[in-house]
Coordinates of C-alpha atoms and ligand atoms in Angstrom, one line a residue:
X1 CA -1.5 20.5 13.9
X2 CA -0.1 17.1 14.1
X3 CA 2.2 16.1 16.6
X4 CA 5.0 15.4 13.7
X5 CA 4.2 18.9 12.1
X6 CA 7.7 19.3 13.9
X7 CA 9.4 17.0 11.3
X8 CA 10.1 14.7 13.7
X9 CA 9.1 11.2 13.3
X10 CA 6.5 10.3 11.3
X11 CA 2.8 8.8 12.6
X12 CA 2.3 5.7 12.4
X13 CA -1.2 5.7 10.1
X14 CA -2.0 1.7 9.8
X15 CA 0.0 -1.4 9.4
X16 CA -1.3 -4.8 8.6
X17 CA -1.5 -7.8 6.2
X18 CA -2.3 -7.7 2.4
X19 CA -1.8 -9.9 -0.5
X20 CA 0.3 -7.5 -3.1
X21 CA 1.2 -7.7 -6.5
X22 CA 3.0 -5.1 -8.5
X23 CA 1.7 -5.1 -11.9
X24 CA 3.7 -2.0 -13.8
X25 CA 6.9 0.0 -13.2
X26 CA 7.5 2.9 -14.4
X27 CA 4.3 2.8 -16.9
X28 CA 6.2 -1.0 -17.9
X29 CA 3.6 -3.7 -17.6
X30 CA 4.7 -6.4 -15.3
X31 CA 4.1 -10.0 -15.1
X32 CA 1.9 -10.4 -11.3
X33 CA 3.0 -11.7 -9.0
X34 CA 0.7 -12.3 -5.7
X35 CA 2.4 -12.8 -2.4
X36 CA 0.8 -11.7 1.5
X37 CA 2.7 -8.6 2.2
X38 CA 3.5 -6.6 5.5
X39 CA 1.9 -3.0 4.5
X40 CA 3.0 0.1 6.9
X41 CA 1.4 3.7 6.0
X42 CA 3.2 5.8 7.7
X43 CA 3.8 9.6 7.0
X44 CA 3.3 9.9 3.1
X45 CA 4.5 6.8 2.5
X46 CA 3.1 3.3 1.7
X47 CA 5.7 1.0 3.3
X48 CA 6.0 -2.7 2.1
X49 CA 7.9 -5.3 4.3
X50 CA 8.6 -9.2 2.7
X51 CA 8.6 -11.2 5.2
X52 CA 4.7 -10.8 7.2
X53 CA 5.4 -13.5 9.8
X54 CA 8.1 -11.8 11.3
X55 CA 6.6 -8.6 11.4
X56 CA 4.4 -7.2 14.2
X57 CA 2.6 -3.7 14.7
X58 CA 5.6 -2.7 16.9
X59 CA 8.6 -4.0 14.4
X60 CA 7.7 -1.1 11.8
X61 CA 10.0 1.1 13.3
X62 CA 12.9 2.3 11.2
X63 CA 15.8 0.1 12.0
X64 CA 14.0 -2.7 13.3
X65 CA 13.2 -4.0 9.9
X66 CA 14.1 -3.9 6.3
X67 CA 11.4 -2.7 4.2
X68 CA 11.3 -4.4 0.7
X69 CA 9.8 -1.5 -0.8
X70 CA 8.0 2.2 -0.1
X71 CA 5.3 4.0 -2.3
X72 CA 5.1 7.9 -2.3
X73 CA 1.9 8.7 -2.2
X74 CA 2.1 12.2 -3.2
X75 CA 0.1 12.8 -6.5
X76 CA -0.7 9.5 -6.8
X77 CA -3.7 7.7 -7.2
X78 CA -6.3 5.2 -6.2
X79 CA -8.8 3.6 -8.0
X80 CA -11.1 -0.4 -7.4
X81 CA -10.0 -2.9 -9.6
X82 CA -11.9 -5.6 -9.7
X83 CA -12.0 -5.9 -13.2
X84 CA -8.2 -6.3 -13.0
X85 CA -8.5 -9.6 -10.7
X86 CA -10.2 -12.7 -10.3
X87 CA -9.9 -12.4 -6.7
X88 CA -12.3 -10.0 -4.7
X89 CA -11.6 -6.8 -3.3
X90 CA -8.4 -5.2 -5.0
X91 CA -7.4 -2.1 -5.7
X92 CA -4.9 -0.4 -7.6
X93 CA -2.1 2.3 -6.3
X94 CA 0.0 4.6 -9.1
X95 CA 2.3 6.2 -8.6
X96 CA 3.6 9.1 -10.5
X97 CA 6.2 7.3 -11.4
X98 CA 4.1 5.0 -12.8
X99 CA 4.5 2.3 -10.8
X100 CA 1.2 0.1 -10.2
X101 CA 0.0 -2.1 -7.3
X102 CA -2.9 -4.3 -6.3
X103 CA -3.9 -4.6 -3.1
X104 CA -6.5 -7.3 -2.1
X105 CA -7.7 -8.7 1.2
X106 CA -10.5 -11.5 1.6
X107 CA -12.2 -9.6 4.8
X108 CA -14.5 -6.8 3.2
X109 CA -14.0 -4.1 5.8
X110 CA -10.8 -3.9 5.8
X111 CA -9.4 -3.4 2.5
X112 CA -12.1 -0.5 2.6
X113 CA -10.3 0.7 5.9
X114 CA -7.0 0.6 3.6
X115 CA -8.7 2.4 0.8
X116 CA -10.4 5.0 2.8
X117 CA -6.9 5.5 4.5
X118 CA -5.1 5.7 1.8
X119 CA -7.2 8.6 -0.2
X120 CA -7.5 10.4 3.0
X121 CA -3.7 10.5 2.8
X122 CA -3.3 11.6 -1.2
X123 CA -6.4 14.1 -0.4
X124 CA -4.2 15.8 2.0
X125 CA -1.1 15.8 -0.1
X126 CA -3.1 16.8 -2.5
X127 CA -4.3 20.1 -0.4
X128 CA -0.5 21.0 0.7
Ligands
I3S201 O1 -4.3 -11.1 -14.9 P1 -3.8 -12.5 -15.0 O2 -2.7 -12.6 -15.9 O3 -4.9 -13.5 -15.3 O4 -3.2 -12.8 -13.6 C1 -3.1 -14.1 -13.1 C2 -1.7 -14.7 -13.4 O5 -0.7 -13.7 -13.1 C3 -1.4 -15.9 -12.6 O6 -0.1 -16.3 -12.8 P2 0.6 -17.0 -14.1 O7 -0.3 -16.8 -15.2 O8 1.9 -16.3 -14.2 O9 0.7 -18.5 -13.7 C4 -1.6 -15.7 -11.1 O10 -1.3 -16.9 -10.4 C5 -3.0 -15.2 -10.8 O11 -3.1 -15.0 -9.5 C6 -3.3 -14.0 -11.6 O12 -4.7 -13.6 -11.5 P3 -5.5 -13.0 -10.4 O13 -6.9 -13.1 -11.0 O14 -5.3 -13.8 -9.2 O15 -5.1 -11.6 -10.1

């Protein structure tokens, strides 16, 4: 078991930069919106924060920062979009709540890091 299986605070998964655009809420289509976003995965949540430059691996911490926005990543799901961008290597996070994201990154490996990460996490919410 992990060492949060206590309920204590939750692990710190990945943090790092992405370029973000939210493109539905609540199954409502949205007009996008791209801007470089501070994203924190961190116990069963996807954590967005605005502002990247004054963000740093160890300024996740609840308190230390204001998160813009958080994703519950229970039930939801995960799919490559490319045919939902010009740009390369985006995917798309809904909710289920409906709320839809895009996630890109220019560098290859890691937005499949991100991916990989992030199913690993709905595949084990998925199990529980
Ligand atoms: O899917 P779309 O509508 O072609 O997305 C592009 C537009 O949102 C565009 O903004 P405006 O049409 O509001 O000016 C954005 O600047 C582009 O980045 C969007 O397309 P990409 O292909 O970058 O996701």
């Amino acid at each position: 078991s992990s060492p949060d299986s206590d309920g204590g605070t939750p692990e710190l998964e990945k943090a790092g930069l992405l370029n973000k655009t939210k493109i539905a809420e609540g199954g409502r289509k949205l007009r996008k919106n791209w801007s470089p976003s501070w994203v924190v995965l961190v116990g069963n949540s996807l954590v967005f924060f605005k502002d990247p430059k004054s963000q740093t691996p160890s300024s996740w911490k609840p308190g230390n920062s204001r998160p813009e926005s958080s994703v519950d990543l229970r039930g939801a799901q995960l799919h490559w979009a490319n045919n939902l961008s010009s740009k390369k290597n985006v995917f798309k996070l809904r909710t289920v709540t409906g709320n839809e994201f895009l996630l890109q990154s220019e560098t290859d490996s890691l937005i499949i890091e991100w991916y990989t990460t992030i199913q690993s996490v709905i595949d084990r919410l998925d199990r529980e």
